[in-house]
Amino acid sequence: MRDMTSDKMGAAGKRGVVIGLTGGIASGKSTVAAMFAELGAVIVSADAIAREVVEPGEPALEEIRAAFGQEVFFPDGRLDRRRLGEIVFADPERRRELEAILHPRIRARMRQRIEAAVKDGRHVVAEIPLLFESQASRALVDVTVVVYADRDQQLARLMCRDGLTREQAEARLSAQLPLEEKARMADYVIDNRRDLARTREQVRRVWEELTRGENHRPDRSRQQEGRHG
């Protein structure tokens, strides 16, 4: 964790805090990010940037074509993300190959956007699905927040949202660290297993604690409440 008391905060102490938001697939990260945005956070989404870096004309697109072939492209030249996902989630080696193409570019853009916001004192929520799986991504943030849901909830949401079979959804969940493990490593856990009002209240409490001007350090006595809710 970066030391928020360092001189990087500036003499006036106005540098914003960077909240790393993560969780499992379909645990509700985007819902929680939207709640933080309502409270004033600048949202920097790794998933949104991942879509940007494979737009037509981007260098990553041609690297993907060279690595995976024409089968992962539509006839008009756009990336067939669904087909690419089927390949990489079925083969860890191919997934690492894709990550080597995309992740450095995603992190570079995230870093630029985060720094532009926090230097002016704005607080940022960096939504990063693989936050704990990557030390380089972890270095971008000051504190970590995990959005927690039960595995059955994740599977149901993922199959409904993306039109996946249970086997495909299981493969995507298995490609990431177990959500319980992420929760153990987090500074805060948002319990998203119940109604949205309860989730929103937890988001509000975390936001108020991290932005109240007391060095942005987590209150360990209140962290990880979601796993006990």
C-alpha atoms as a printed R data frame, in Angstrom:
    type eleno elety resid chain resno       x       y       z
1   ATOM     1    CA   MET     A     1   0.000   0.000   0.000
2   ATOM     2    CA   ARG     A     2   1.280   3.430  -0.885
3   ATOM     3    CA   ASP     A     3   2.016   5.659   2.082
4   ATOM     4    CA   MET     A     4  -0.523   8.456   1.908
5   ATOM     5    CA   THR     A     5   1.507  10.506   4.397
6   ATOM     6    CA   SER     A     6   4.379  10.821   1.945
7   ATOM     7    CA   ASP     A     7   5.349  14.071   0.296
8   ATOM     8    CA   LYS     A     8   3.440  12.947  -2.820
9   ATOM     9    CA   MET     A     9   0.353  14.394  -1.149
10  ATOM    10    CA   GLY     A    10   1.867  17.834  -1.436
11  ATOM    11    CA   ALA     A    11   2.437  20.526   1.132
12  ATOM    12    CA   ALA     A    12  -1.256  21.355   1.381
13  ATOM    13    CA   GLY     A    13  -2.268  17.708   1.665
14  ATOM    14    CA   LYS     A    14  -4.741  18.066  -1.201
15  ATOM    15    CA   ARG     A    15  -3.835  15.039  -3.237
16  ATOM    16    CA   GLY     A    16  -6.825  12.759  -3.729
17  ATOM    17    CA   VAL     A    17  -7.025   9.194  -2.514
18  ATOM    18    CA   VAL     A    18  -7.069   6.291  -4.993
19  ATOM    19    CA   ILE     A    19  -9.512   3.550  -4.016
20  ATOM    20    CA   GLY     A    20  -8.890   0.241  -5.745
21  ATOM    21    CA   LEU     A    21 -12.268  -1.422  -6.331
22  ATOM    22    CA   THR     A    22 -12.321  -5.106  -7.203
23  ATOM    23    CA   GLY     A    23 -14.250  -8.306  -6.651
24  ATOM    24    CA   GLY     A    24 -15.232 -11.350  -8.644
25  ATOM    25    CA   ILE     A    25 -16.893 -11.497 -12.039
26  ATOM    26    CA   ALA     A    26 -20.552 -10.415 -11.653
27  ATOM    27    CA   SER     A    27 -20.142  -9.589  -7.960
28  ATOM    28    CA   GLY     A    28 -21.474  -6.054  -8.528
29  ATOM    29    CA   LYS     A    29 -18.336  -3.944  -9.038
30  ATOM    30    CA   SER     A    30 -19.949  -1.647 -11.600
31  ATOM    31    CA   THR     A    31 -22.995  -1.117  -9.377
32  ATOM    32    CA   VAL     A    32 -20.776  -0.155  -6.448
33  ATOM    33    CA   ALA     A    33 -18.608   2.069  -8.686
34  ATOM    34    CA   ALA     A    34 -21.737   3.945  -9.750
35  ATOM    35    CA   MET     A    35 -22.606   4.492  -6.089
36  ATOM    36    CA   PHE     A    36 -19.149   5.920  -5.445
37  ATOM    37    CA   ALA     A    37 -19.593   8.174  -8.486
38  ATOM    38    CA   GLU     A    38 -22.825   9.544  -6.996
39  ATOM    39    CA   LEU     A    39 -20.781  10.555  -3.940
40  ATOM    40    CA   GLY     A    40 -18.260  12.441  -6.074
41  ATOM    41    CA   ALA     A    41 -15.627   9.875  -7.068
42  ATOM    42    CA   VAL     A    42 -13.898   9.965 -10.418
43  ATOM    43    CA   ILE     A    43 -14.274   6.462 -11.873
44  ATOM    44    CA   VAL     A    44 -11.408   4.946 -13.853
45  ATOM    45    CA   SER     A    45 -12.479   1.553 -15.182
46  ATOM    46    CA   ALA     A    46 -10.019  -1.061 -16.385
47  ATOM    47    CA   ASP     A    47 -12.801  -2.787 -18.326
48  ATOM    48    CA   ALA     A    48 -13.727   0.421 -20.147
49  ATOM    49    CA   ILE     A    49 -10.088   1.059 -21.022
50  ATOM    50    CA   ALA     A    50  -9.724  -2.574 -22.127
51  ATOM    51    CA   ARG     A    51 -12.383  -1.856 -24.748
52  ATOM    52    CA   GLU     A    52 -10.633   1.338 -25.797
53  ATOM    53    CA   VAL     A    53  -7.274  -0.318 -26.448
54  ATOM    54    CA   VAL     A    54  -8.789  -2.781 -28.936
55  ATOM    55    CA   GLU     A    55 -10.668  -0.210 -30.978
56  ATOM    56    CA   PRO     A    56  -9.833   0.007 -34.706
57  ATOM    57    CA   GLY     A    57  -6.435   1.615 -35.256
58  ATOM    58    CA   GLU     A    58  -5.049   0.653 -31.847
59  ATOM    59    CA   PRO     A    59  -1.693  -1.236 -31.928
60  ATOM    60    CA   ALA     A    60  -3.025  -3.928 -29.581
61  ATOM    61    CA   LEU     A    61  -5.577  -4.981 -32.174
62  ATOM    62    CA   GLU     A    62  -2.936  -6.032 -34.658
63  ATOM    63    CA   GLU     A    63  -0.976  -7.843 -31.968
64  ATOM    64    CA   ILE     A    64  -4.111  -9.809 -31.128
65  ATOM    65    CA   ARG     A    65  -4.626 -10.608 -34.799
66  ATOM    66    CA   ALA     A    66  -1.051 -11.881 -35.065
67  ATOM    67    CA   ALA     A    67  -1.383 -13.991 -31.912
68  ATOM    68    CA   PHE     A    68  -4.918 -15.381 -32.295
69  ATOM    69    CA   GLY     A    69  -5.678 -15.166 -35.986
70  ATOM    70    CA   GLN     A    70  -8.605 -13.921 -38.014
71  ATOM    71    CA   GLU     A    71 -11.065 -16.194 -36.196
72  ATOM    72    CA   VAL     A    72 -11.389 -13.677 -33.350
73  ATOM    73    CA   PHE     A    73 -12.410 -10.874 -35.708
74  ATOM    74    CA   PHE     A    74 -15.663 -10.004 -37.406
75  ATOM    75    CA   PRO     A    75 -15.610  -9.558 -41.204
76  ATOM    76    CA   ASP     A    76 -15.597  -5.768 -40.766
77  ATOM    77    CA   GLY     A    77 -12.346  -5.953 -38.743
78  ATOM    78    CA   ARG     A    78 -13.812  -5.445 -35.263
79  ATOM    79    CA   LEU     A    79 -12.672  -7.728 -32.475
80  ATOM    80    CA   ASP     A    80 -15.053 -10.579 -31.650
81  ATOM    81    CA   ARG     A    81 -14.688 -10.313 -27.887
82  ATOM    82    CA   ARG     A    82 -16.994 -13.240 -27.218
83  ATOM    83    CA   ARG     A    83 -14.986 -15.609 -29.415
84  ATOM    84    CA   LEU     A    84 -11.726 -14.368 -27.937
85  ATOM    85    CA   GLY     A    85 -13.128 -14.922 -24.456
86  ATOM    86    CA   GLU     A    86 -14.084 -18.500 -25.296
87  ATOM    87    CA   ILE     A    87 -10.490 -19.188 -26.308
88  ATOM    88    CA   VAL     A    88  -8.656 -17.539 -23.432
89  ATOM    89    CA   PHE     A    89 -10.908 -18.752 -20.638
90  ATOM    90    CA   ALA     A    90 -10.458 -22.311 -21.868
91  ATOM    91    CA   ASP     A    91  -6.650 -22.112 -21.963
92  ATOM    92    CA   PRO     A    92  -4.613 -20.379 -19.217
93  ATOM    93    CA   GLU     A    93  -1.562 -20.078 -21.475
94  ATOM    94    CA   ARG     A    94  -3.539 -18.258 -24.150
95  ATOM    95    CA   ARG     A    95  -5.088 -16.044 -21.477
96  ATOM    96    CA   ARG     A    96  -1.633 -15.038 -20.260
97  ATOM    97    CA   GLU     A    97  -0.670 -14.299 -23.874
98  ATOM    98    CA   LEU     A    98  -3.615 -11.939 -24.231
99  ATOM    99    CA   GLU     A    99  -2.921 -10.316 -20.863
100 ATOM   100    CA   ALA     A   100   0.674  -9.626 -21.926
101 ATOM   101    CA   ILE     A   101  -0.690  -7.661 -24.888
102 ATOM   102    CA   LEU     A   102  -3.410  -5.749 -23.079
103 ATOM   103    CA   HIS     A   103  -2.490  -5.227 -19.443
104 ATOM   104    CA   PRO     A   104   0.534  -2.910 -19.855
105 ATOM   105    CA   ARG     A   105  -1.524  -0.656 -22.129
106 ATOM   106    CA   ILE     A   106  -4.498  -0.669 -19.780
107 ATOM   107    CA   ARG     A   107  -2.339   0.173 -16.764
108 ATOM   108    CA   ALA     A   108  -0.587   3.000 -18.603
109 ATOM   109    CA   ARG     A   109  -3.878   4.687 -19.470
110 ATOM   110    CA   MET     A   110  -5.247   4.111 -15.990
111 ATOM   111    CA   ARG     A   111  -2.150   5.663 -14.438
112 ATOM   112    CA   GLN     A   112  -2.487   8.769 -16.641
113 ATOM   113    CA   ARG     A   113  -6.144   9.277 -15.747
114 ATOM   114    CA   ILE     A   114  -5.673   8.588 -12.056
115 ATOM   115    CA   GLU     A   115  -2.787  11.036 -11.765
116 ATOM   116    CA   ALA     A   116  -4.672  13.738 -13.665
117 ATOM   117    CA   ALA     A   117  -7.509  13.513 -11.143
118 ATOM   118    CA   VAL     A   118  -5.708  13.090  -7.821
119 ATOM   119    CA   LYS     A   119  -3.185  15.867  -8.388
120 ATOM   120    CA   ASP     A   120  -6.139  18.272  -8.312
121 ATOM   121    CA   GLY     A   121  -7.419  16.795  -5.082
122 ATOM   122    CA   ARG     A   122 -10.175  14.655  -6.582
123 ATOM   123    CA   HIS     A   123 -10.718  11.171  -5.215
124 ATOM   124    CA   VAL     A   124 -10.599   8.254  -7.645
125 ATOM   125    CA   VAL     A   125 -12.181   4.834  -7.677
126 ATOM   126    CA   ALA     A   126 -10.070   2.593  -9.904
127 ATOM   127    CA   GLU     A   127 -12.205  -0.383 -10.906
128 ATOM   128    CA   ILE     A   128  -9.720  -3.208 -11.545
129 ATOM   129    CA   PRO     A   129 -10.982  -6.816 -11.784
130 ATOM   130    CA   LEU     A   130  -7.498  -8.338 -11.403
131 ATOM   131    CA   LEU     A   131  -6.262  -5.941  -8.734
132 ATOM   132    CA   PHE     A   132  -4.828  -8.577  -6.385
133 ATOM   133    CA   GLU     A   133  -3.568 -10.792  -9.196
134 ATOM   134    CA   SER     A   134  -1.190  -8.064 -10.416
135 ATOM   135    CA   GLN     A   135   1.359  -6.270  -8.240
136 ATOM   136    CA   ALA     A   136   1.681  -3.592 -10.925
137 ATOM   137    CA   SER     A   137  -2.041  -2.879 -10.710
138 ATOM   138    CA   ARG     A   138  -1.971  -2.965  -6.918
139 ATOM   139    CA   ALA     A   139   0.708  -0.261  -6.979
140 ATOM   140    CA   LEU     A   140  -1.751   2.125  -8.641
141 ATOM   141    CA   VAL     A   141  -4.009   2.393  -5.581
142 ATOM   142    CA   ASP     A   142  -3.849   3.500  -1.963
143 ATOM   143    CA   VAL     A   143  -6.525   1.313  -0.382
144 ATOM   144    CA   THR     A   144  -8.520  -1.679  -1.597
145 ATOM   145    CA   VAL     A   145 -12.243  -2.407  -1.557
146 ATOM   146    CA   VAL     A   146 -13.708  -5.784  -2.513
147 ATOM   147    CA   VAL     A   147 -17.330  -6.234  -3.597
148 ATOM   148    CA   TYR     A   148 -18.504  -9.543  -2.184
149 ATOM   149    CA   ALA     A   149 -21.238 -11.883  -3.431
150 ATOM   150    CA   ASP     A   150 -21.914 -15.590  -3.088
151 ATOM   151    CA   ARG     A   151 -20.608 -17.831  -5.856
152 ATOM   152    CA   ASP     A   152 -24.119 -18.940  -6.804
153 ATOM   153    CA   GLN     A   153 -25.140 -15.296  -7.173
154 ATOM   154    CA   GLN     A   154 -22.131 -14.654  -9.403
155 ATOM   155    CA   LEU     A   155 -22.915 -17.642 -11.591
156 ATOM   156    CA   ALA     A   156 -26.568 -16.683 -11.981
157 ATOM   157    CA   ARG     A   157 -25.723 -13.058 -12.809
158 ATOM   158    CA   LEU     A   158 -22.965 -14.051 -15.232
159 ATOM   159    CA   MET     A   159 -25.096 -16.574 -17.125
160 ATOM   160    CA   CYS     A   160 -27.954 -14.092 -17.377
161 ATOM   161    CA   ARG     A   161 -25.813 -11.085 -18.284
162 ATOM   162    CA   ASP     A   162 -23.488 -12.700 -20.814
163 ATOM   163    CA   GLY     A   163 -25.629 -15.564 -22.060
164 ATOM   164    CA   LEU     A   164 -23.124 -18.192 -20.888
165 ATOM   165    CA   THR     A   165 -23.661 -21.817 -20.034
166 ATOM   166    CA   ARG     A   166 -22.969 -22.838 -16.442
167 ATOM   167    CA   GLU     A   167 -19.748 -24.534 -17.599
168 ATOM   168    CA   GLN     A   168 -18.559 -21.361 -19.332
169 ATOM   169    CA   ALA     A   169 -19.466 -19.243 -16.315
170 ATOM   170    CA   GLU     A   170 -17.632 -21.623 -13.976
171 ATOM   171    CA   ALA     A   171 -14.522 -21.400 -16.185
172 ATOM   172    CA   ARG     A   172 -14.532 -17.603 -15.975
173 ATOM   173    CA   LEU     A   173 -14.906 -17.592 -12.207
174 ATOM   174    CA   SER     A   174 -12.121 -20.156 -11.868
175 ATOM   175    CA   ALA     A   175  -9.758 -17.961 -13.896
176 ATOM   176    CA   GLN     A   176  -9.602 -15.459 -11.004
177 ATOM   177    CA   LEU     A   177  -8.600 -15.683  -7.379
178 ATOM   178    CA   PRO     A   178 -11.458 -16.955  -5.198
179 ATOM   179    CA   LEU     A   179 -13.540 -14.075  -3.932
180 ATOM   180    CA   GLU     A   180 -13.069 -15.214  -0.324
181 ATOM   181    CA   GLU     A   181  -9.306 -14.848  -0.775
182 ATOM   182    CA   LYS     A   182  -9.684 -11.354  -2.206
183 ATOM   183    CA   ALA     A   183 -11.902 -10.411   0.732
184 ATOM   184    CA   ARG     A   184  -9.223 -11.521   3.187
185 ATOM   185    CA   MET     A   185  -6.655  -9.276   1.487
186 ATOM   186    CA   ALA     A   186  -8.872  -6.194   1.189
187 ATOM   187    CA   ASP     A   187  -8.903  -3.105   3.388
188 ATOM   188    CA   TYR     A   188 -12.711  -2.989   3.085
189 ATOM   189    CA   VAL     A   189 -15.385  -5.410   1.922
190 ATOM   190    CA   ILE     A   190 -18.742  -4.276   0.551
191 ATOM   191    CA   ASP     A   191 -21.362  -6.990   1.068
192 ATOM   192    CA   ASN     A   192 -23.475  -7.080  -2.091
193 ATOM   193    CA   ARG     A   193 -25.442 -10.207  -1.226
194 ATOM   194    CA   ARG     A   194 -28.559  -8.374  -0.091
195 ATOM   195    CA   ASP     A   195 -30.553  -5.323  -1.153
196 ATOM   196    CA   LEU     A   196 -29.039  -2.287  -2.829
197 ATOM   197    CA   ALA     A   197 -29.970   0.018   0.043
198 ATOM   198    CA   ARG     A   198 -27.696  -1.962   2.348
199 ATOM   199    CA   THR     A   199 -24.928  -1.917  -0.257
200 ATOM   200    CA   ARG     A   200 -25.310   1.846  -0.707
201 ATOM   201    CA   GLU     A   201 -25.029   2.467   3.031
202 ATOM   202    CA   GLN     A   202 -21.768   0.506   3.195
203 ATOM   203    CA   VAL     A   203 -20.405   2.475   0.232
204 ATOM   204    CA   ARG     A   204 -21.312   5.742   1.950
205 ATOM   205    CA   ARG     A   205 -19.510   4.751   5.156
206 ATOM   206    CA   VAL     A   206 -16.370   3.680   3.325
207 ATOM   207    CA   TRP     A   207 -16.364   6.868   1.246
208 ATOM   208    CA   GLU     A   208 -16.784   9.112   4.267
209 ATOM   209    CA   GLU     A   209 -13.994   7.375   6.152
210 ATOM   210    CA   LEU     A   210 -11.548   7.567   3.256
211 ATOM   211    CA   THR     A   211 -12.254  11.171   2.297
212 ATOM   212    CA   ARG     A   212 -12.546  12.820   5.710
213 ATOM   213    CA   GLY     A   213  -8.989  14.133   5.591
214 ATOM   214    CA   GLU     A   214  -7.313  11.919   8.180
215 ATOM   215    CA   ASN     A   215  -4.488  10.580   6.010
216 ATOM   216    CA   HIS     A   216  -6.959   8.306   4.197
217 ATOM   217    CA   ARG     A   217  -5.921   5.347   6.300
218 ATOM   218    CA   PRO     A   218  -8.429   2.486   6.682
219 ATOM   219    CA   ASP     A   219 -10.112   1.903  10.021
220 ATOM   220    CA   ARG     A   220  -9.172  -1.745  10.577
221 ATOM   221    CA   SER     A   221 -11.914  -2.179  13.171
222 ATOM   222    CA   ARG     A   222 -14.572  -1.648  10.503
223 ATOM   223    CA   GLN     A   223 -13.004  -3.336   7.488
224 ATOM   224    CA   GLN     A   224 -14.219  -6.558   5.912
225 ATOM   225    CA   GLU     A   225 -17.660  -6.303   7.478
226 ATOM   226    CA   GLY     A   226 -19.257  -7.740   4.355
227 ATOM   227    CA   ARG     A   227 -18.146 -11.293   5.026
228 ATOM   228    CA   HIS     A   228 -19.931 -11.256   8.349
229 ATOM   229    CA   GLY     A   229 -23.159  -9.588   7.187
